[in-house]
Short mmCIF file of C-alpha atoms and ligand atoms in Angstrom, two decimals:
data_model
loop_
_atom_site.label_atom_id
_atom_site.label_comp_id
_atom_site.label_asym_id
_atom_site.label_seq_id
_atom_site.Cartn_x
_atom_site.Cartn_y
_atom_site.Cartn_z
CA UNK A 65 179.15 123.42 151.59
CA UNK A 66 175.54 124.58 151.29
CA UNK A 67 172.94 122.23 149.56
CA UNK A 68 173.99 120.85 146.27
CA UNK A 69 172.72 122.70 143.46
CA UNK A 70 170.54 121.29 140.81
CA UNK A 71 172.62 120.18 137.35
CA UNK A 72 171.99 121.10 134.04
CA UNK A 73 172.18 119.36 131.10
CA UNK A 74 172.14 120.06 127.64
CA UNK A 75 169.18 118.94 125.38
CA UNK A 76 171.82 116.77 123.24
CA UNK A 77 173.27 115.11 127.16
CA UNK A 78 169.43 114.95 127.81
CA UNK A 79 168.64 113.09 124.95
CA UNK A 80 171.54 110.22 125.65
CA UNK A 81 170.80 109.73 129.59
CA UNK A 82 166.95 109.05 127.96
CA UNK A 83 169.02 106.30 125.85
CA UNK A 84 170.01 104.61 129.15
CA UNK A 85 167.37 105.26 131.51
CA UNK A 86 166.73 108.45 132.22
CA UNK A 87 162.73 109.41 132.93
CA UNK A 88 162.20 112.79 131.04
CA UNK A 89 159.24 114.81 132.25
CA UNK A 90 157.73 118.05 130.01
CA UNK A 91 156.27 120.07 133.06
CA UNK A 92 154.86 122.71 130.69
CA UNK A 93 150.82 122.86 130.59
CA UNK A 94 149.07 120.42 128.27
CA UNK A 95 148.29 123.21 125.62
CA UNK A 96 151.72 124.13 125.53
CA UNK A 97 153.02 120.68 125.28
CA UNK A 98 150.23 119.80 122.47
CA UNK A 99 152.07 121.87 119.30
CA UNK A 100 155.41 119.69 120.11
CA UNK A 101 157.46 117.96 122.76
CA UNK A 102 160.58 116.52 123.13
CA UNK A 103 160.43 112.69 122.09
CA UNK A 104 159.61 109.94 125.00
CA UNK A 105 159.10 112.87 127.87
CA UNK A 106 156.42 112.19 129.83
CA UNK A 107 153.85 115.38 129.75
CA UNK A 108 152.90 116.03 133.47
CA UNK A 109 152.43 119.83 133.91
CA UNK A 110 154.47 121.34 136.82
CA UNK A 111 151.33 122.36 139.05
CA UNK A 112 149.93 118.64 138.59
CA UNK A 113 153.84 116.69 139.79
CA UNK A 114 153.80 119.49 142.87
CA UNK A 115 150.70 118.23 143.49
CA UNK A 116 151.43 114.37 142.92
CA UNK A 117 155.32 113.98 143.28
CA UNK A 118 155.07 109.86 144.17
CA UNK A 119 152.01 109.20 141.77
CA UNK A 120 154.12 110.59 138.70
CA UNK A 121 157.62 109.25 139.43
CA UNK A 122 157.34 106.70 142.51
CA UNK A 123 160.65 105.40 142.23
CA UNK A 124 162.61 108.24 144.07
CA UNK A 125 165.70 107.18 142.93
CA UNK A 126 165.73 107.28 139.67
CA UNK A 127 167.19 109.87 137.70
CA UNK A 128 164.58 112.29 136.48
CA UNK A 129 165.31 115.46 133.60
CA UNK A 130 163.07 118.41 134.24
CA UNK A 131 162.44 119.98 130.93
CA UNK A 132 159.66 123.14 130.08
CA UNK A 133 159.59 125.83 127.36
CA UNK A 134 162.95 127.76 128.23
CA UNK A 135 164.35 126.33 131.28
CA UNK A 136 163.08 128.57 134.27
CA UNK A 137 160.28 126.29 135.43
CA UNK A 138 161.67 122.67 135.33
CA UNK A 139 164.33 124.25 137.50
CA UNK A 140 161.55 125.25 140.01
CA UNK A 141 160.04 121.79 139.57
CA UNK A 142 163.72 119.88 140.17
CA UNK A 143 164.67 122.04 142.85
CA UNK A 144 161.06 121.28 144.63
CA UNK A 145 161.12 117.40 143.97
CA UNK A 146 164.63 117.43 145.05
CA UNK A 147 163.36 118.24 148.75
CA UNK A 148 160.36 116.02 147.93
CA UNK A 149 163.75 113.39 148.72
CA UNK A 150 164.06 112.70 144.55
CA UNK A 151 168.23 112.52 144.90
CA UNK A 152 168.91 112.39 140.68
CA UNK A 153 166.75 115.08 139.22
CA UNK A 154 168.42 117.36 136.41
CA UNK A 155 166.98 120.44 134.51
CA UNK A 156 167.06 120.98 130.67
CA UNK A 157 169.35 123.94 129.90
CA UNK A 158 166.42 125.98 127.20
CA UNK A 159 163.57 123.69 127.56
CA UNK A 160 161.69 122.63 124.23
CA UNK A 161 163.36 125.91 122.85
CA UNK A 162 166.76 124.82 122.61
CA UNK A 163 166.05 121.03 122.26
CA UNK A 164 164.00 122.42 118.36
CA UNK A 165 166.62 124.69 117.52
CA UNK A 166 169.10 122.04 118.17
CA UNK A 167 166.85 119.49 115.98
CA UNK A 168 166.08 116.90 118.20
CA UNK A 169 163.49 115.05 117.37
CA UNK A 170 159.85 115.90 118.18
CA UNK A 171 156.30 114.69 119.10
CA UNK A 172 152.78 115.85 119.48
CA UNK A 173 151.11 114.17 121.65
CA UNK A 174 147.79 112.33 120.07
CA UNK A 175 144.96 114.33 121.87
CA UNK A 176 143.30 117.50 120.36
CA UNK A 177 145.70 119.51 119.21
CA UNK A 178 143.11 121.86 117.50
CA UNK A 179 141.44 122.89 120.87
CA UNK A 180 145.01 123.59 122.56
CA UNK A 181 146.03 125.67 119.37
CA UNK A 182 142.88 127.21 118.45
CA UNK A 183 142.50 128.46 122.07
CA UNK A 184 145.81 128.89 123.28
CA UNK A 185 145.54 132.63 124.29
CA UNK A 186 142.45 131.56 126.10
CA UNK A 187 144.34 128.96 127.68
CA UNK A 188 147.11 131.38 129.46
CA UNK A 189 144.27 133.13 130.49
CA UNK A 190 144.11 131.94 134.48
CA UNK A 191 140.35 133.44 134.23
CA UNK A 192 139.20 131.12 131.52
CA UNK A 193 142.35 128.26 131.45
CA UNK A 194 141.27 124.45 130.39
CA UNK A 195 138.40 124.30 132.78
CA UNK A 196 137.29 127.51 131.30
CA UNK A 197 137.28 126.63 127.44
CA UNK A 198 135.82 123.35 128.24
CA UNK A 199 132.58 125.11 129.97
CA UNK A 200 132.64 127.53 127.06
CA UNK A 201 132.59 124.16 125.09
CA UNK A 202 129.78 122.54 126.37
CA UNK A 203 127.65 126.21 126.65
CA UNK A 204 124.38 126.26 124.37
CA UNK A 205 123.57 129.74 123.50
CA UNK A 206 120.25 130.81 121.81
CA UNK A 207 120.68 134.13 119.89
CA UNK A 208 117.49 135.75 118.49
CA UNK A 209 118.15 137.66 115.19
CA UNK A 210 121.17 136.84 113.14
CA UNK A 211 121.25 140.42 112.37
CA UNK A 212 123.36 143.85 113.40
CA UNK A 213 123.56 143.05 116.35
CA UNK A 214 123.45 139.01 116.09
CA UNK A 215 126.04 139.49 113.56
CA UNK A 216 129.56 140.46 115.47
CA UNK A 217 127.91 138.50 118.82
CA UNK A 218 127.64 135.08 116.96
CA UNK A 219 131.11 135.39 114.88
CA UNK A 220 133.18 135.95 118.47
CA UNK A 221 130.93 133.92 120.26
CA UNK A 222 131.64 130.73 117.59
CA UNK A 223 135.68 132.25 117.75
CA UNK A 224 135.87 131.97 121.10
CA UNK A 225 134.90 128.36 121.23
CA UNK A 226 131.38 128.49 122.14
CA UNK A 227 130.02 124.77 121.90
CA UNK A 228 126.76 125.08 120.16
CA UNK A 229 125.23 128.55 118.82
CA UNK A 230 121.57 128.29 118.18
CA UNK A 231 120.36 130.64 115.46
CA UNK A 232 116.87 131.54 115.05
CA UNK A 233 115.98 134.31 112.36
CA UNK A 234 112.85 133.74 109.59
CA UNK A 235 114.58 136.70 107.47
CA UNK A 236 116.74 136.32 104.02
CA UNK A 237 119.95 138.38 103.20
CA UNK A 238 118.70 141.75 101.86
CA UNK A 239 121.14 144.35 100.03
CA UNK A 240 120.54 146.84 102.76
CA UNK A 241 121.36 144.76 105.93
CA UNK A 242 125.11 144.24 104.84
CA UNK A 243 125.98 147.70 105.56
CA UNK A 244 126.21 146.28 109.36
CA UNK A 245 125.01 142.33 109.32
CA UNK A 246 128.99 141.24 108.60
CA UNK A 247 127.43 137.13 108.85
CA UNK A 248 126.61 137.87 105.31
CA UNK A 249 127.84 138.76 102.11
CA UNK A 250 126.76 140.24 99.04
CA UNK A 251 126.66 136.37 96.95
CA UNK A 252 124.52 135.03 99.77
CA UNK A 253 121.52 137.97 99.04
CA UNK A 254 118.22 135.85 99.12
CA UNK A 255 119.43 132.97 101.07
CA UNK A 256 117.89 132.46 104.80
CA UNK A 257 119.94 134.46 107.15
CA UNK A 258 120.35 130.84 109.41
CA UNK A 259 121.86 129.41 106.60
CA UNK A 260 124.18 132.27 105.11
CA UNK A 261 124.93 132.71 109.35
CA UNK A 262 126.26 128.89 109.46
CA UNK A 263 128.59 129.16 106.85
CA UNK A 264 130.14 132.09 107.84
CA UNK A 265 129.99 130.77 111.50
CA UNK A 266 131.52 126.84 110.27
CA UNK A 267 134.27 128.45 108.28
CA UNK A 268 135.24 130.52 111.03
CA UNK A 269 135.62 127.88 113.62
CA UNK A 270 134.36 123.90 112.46
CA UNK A 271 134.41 123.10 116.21
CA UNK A 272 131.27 124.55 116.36
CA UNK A 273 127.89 123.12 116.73
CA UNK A 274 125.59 125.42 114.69
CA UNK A 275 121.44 124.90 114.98
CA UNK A 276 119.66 126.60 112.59
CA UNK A 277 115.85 127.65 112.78
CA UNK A 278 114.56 129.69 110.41
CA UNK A 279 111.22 131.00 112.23
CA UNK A 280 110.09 133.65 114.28
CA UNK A 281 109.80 133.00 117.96
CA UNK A 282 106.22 133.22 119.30
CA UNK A 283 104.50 132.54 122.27
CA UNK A 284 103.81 129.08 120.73
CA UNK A 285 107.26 128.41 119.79
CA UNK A 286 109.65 130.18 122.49
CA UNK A 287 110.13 127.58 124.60
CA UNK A 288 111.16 124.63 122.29
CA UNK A 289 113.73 127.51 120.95
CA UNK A 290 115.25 128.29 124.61
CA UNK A 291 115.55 124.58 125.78
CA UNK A 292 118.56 123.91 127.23
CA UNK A 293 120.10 127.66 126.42
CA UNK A 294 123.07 128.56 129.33
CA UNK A 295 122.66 132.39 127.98
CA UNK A 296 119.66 133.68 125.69
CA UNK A 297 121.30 136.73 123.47
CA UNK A 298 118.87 139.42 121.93
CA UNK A 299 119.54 140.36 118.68
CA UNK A 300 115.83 141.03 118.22
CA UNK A 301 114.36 144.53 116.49
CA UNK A 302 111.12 144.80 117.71
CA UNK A 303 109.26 144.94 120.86
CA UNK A 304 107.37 142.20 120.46
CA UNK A 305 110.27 139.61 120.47
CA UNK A 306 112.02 141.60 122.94
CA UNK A 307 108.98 141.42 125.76
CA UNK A 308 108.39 137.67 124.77
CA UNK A 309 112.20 136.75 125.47
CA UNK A 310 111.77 138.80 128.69
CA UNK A 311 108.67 136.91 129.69
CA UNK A 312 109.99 133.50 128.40
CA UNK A 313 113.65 133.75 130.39
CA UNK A 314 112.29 135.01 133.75
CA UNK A 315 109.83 132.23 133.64
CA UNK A 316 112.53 128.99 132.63
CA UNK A 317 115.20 131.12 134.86
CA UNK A 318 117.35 131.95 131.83
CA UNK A 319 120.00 135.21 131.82
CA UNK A 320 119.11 137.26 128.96
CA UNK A 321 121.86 139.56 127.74
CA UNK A 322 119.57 142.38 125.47
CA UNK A 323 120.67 144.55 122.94
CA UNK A 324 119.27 147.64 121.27
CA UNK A 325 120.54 150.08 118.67
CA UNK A 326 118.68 153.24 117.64
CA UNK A 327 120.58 155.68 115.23
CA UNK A 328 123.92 156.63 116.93
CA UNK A 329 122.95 155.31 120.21
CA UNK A 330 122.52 151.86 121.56
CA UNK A 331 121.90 149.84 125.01
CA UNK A 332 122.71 146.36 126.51
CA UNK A 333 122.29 144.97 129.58
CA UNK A 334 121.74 141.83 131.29
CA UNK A 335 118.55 140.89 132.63
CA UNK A 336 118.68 137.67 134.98
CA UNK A 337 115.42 138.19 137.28
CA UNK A 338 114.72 134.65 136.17
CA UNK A 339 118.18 133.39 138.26
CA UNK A 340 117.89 136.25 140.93
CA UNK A 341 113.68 137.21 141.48
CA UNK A 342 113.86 140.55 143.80
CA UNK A 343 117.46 140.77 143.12
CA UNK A 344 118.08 141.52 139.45
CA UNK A 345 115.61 143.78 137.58
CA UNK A 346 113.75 141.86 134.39
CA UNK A 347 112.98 143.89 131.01
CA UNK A 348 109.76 144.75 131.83
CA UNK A 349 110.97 145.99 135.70
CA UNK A 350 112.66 149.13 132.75
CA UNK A 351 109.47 149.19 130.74
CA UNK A 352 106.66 147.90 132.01
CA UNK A 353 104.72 148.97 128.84
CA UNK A 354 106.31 149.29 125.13
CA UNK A 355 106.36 152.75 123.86
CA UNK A 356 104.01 154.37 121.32
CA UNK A 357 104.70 152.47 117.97
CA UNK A 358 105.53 156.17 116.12
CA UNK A 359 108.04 156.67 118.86
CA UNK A 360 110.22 154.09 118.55
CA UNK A 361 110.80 153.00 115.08
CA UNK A 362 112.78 150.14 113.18
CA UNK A 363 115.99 150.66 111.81
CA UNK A 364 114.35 149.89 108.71
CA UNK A 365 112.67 152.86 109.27
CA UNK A 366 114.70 155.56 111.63
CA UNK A 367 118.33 154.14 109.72
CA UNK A 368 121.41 153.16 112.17
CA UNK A 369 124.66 153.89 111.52
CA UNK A 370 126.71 150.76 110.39
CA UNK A 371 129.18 150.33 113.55
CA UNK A 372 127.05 150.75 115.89
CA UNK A 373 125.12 147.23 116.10
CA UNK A 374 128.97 145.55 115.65
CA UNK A 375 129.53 148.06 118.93
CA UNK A 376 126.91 146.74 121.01
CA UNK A 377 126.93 142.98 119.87
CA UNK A 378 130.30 142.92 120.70
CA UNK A 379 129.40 143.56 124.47
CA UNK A 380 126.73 141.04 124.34
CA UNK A 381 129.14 138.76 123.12
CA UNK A 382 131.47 140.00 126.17
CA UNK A 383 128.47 139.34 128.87
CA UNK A 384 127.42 135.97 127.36
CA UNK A 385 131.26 134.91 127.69
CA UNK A 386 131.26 136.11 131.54
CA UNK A 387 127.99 134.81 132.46
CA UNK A 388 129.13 131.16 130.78
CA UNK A 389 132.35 130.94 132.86
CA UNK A 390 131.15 132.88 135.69
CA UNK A 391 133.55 135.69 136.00
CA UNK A 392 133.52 139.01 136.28
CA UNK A 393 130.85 140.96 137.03
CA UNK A 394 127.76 140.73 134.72
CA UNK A 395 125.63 144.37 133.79
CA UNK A 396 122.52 142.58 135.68
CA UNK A 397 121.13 145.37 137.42
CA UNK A 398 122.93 148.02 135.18
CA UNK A 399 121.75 149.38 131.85
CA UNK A 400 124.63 150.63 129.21
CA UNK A 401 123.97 153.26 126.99
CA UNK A 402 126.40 154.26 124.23
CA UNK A 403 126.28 157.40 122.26
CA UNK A 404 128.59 156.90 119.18
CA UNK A 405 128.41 160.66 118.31
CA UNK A 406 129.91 162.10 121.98
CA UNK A 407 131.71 158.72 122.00
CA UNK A 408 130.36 158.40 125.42
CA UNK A 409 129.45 155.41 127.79
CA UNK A 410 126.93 155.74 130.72
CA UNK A 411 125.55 153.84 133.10
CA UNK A 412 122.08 153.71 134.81
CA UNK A 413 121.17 151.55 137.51
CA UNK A 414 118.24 149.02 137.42
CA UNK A 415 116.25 147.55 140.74
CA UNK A 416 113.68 145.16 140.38
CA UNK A 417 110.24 146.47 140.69
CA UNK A 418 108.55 144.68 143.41
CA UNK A 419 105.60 145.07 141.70
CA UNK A 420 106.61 143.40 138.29
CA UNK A 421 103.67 141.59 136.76
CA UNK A 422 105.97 139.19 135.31
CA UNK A 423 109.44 138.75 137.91
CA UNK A 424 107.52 139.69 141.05
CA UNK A 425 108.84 137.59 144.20
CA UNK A 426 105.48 135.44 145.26
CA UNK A 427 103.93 135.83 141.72
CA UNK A 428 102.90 133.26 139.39
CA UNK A 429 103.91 133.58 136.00
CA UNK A 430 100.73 135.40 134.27
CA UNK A 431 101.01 133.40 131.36
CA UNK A 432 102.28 134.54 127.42
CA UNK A 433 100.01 137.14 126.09
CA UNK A 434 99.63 138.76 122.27
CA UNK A 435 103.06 140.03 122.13
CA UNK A 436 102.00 141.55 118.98
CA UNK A 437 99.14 143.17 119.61
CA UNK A 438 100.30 144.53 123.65
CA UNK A 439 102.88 146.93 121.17
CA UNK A 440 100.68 148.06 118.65
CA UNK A 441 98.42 149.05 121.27
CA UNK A 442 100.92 151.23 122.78
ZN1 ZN B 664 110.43 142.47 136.21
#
């Protein structure tokens, strides 16, 4: 005879060896475990009693049921703590599956059940996982312009469970801006984009922190507005703003993820010359001077076609995600540019200019300069 192989038991047999004795362990992962599990188990996730065998159980003799979701992993687990020397270790025939549909009764563990359900398809994401949500959790994020293209970042940003979104934007709702600003809606025309932004933000996802400052960031003001920010997002629409945030993030060493629409085409990229100086390119590295004021107009003035901002935002919301859990590979170095009417993506790539007045290797930080007046001199 070969080794013995491991029982199993029914969810009704499991239920009457708990009765007299038995130690019942859930090895499914705490989010899973957090919408239900079976009454009196113990929730230790598989990976964490591989890990631990004796600090979980330490009486090897007792007799343990193994139960999970639908019965393939408590197997695993009995058959591995059975050579860990465990002697009386069973396995739940259909996990928490069967032991439901057979209406035994049920628990949820006290805990936060929200954050497991509200982020559960985050959760089975190895990439992001508990650790993961958690950093997204505690990330600040500072988005200029609650706008076109602030608009789609902030509402998937706030989905996705990002801790605190900090929303600066002087403007009110207008008519015209909700043929792309989705934040807003046609009842909240006149009301301070911050505060028409919150309430689309809080009802979205409560979890999250919302600041609200209705002003427009200066020279005077920038810094108090990007203390503490993990990611800066630019939802700006002028130069001005957009060179200041530059200037502002390579100086406190914060990644800026820009945006720009124009029309049917639009850019992002990440600019992180503040993290990386001589490694990753800064704004100003692109364009060291704005353009001519006539040649680059406001949507206000040149129109943009209503996707398009909810097109780019979307992949600053993407970069702002990455560069918060620190996967993937970030467009630092790399500018996008999308042309809605080809439906076409390219790529250009960016190198820091050693000569950069502002993200130069060796060179002080010049100082913040008339923002206003550097673009209208153009
Ligand atoms: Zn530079």
């Amino acid at each position: 005879m070969g080794e013995k192989e491991i029982p199993e038991i029914s969810p009704a047999e499991a239920r009457q060896h708990q009765r007299s004795g038995a130690v019942l362990v859930d090895v499914r992962e705490a989010f899973e475990r957090a919408t239900g599990q079976a009454e009196g188990a113990l929730g230790v996730s598989k990976a964490e009693l591989m890990s631990a065998p004796e600090g979980n159980l330490p009486d090897p003799g007792a007799e343990i049921l193994l139960i999970c979701q639908s019965g393939g992993r408590s197997m695993q687990a009995a058959r591995a703590l059975r050579a860990h020397g465990y002697v009386n270790v069973a396995s739940v025939a259909g996990g928490t599956t069967r032991w439901i549909a057979e209406g035994l009764p049920i628990t949820k563990p006290s805990g936060d059940a929200d954050f497991y359900e509200r982020y559960s398809r985050h959760l089975k994401l190895p990439e992001v996982g508990e650790a993961g949500q958690r950093k997204l959790e505690g990330a600040r994020i500072v988005m200029i312009g609650a706008g076109g293209l602030g608009s789609p970042a902030a509402f998937y940003l706030a989905a996705a469970g990002s801790g605190t979104l900090v929303l600066v934007d002087d403007d009110v709702v207008d008519r015209s801006n909700l043929q792309r600003q989705i934040l807003h809606t046609d009842e909240r025309i006149g009301v301070a984009k911050t505060e028409s932004a919150r309430t689309a933000l809080s009802a979205l996802n409560p979890r999250v922190r919302i600041e609200k400052f209705a002003e427009h960031a200066t020279s005077g003001n920038v810094e108090r507005l990007l203390e503490g920010a993990d990611v800066v997002v630019d939802g700006a629409d002028n130069f001005a703003t957009r060179y200041l945030l530059n200037d502002a993030c390579v100086k406190l060493a914060k990644p800026l993820v820009y945006g720009a629409v124009h029309r049917f085409e639009g850019q992002v990229s990440v600019f992180d010359a503040g993290r990386k100086r001589g490694v990753a390119p800064c704004y100003r590295c692109l364009f060291p001077e704005p353009p001519p004021a006539e040649a680059a107009p406001n949507c206000a003035e040149a129109g943009v076609l209503g996707v398009l901002p909810g097109v780019m935002g979307l992949l600053q919301a993407t970069e702002a995600i990455k560069l918060i859990l620190g996967i993937g590979t970030s467009l630092a170095g790399r500018l996008l540019h999308f042309d809605a009417l080809a439906m076409r993506f390219r790529e250009t790539r960016l190198s820091p200019d050693p000569e950069c007045p502002v993200c130069a290797i060796g060179k002080p930080f010049p100082g913040y300069i008339d923002y206003a007046a550097f673009c209208a001199s153009a």
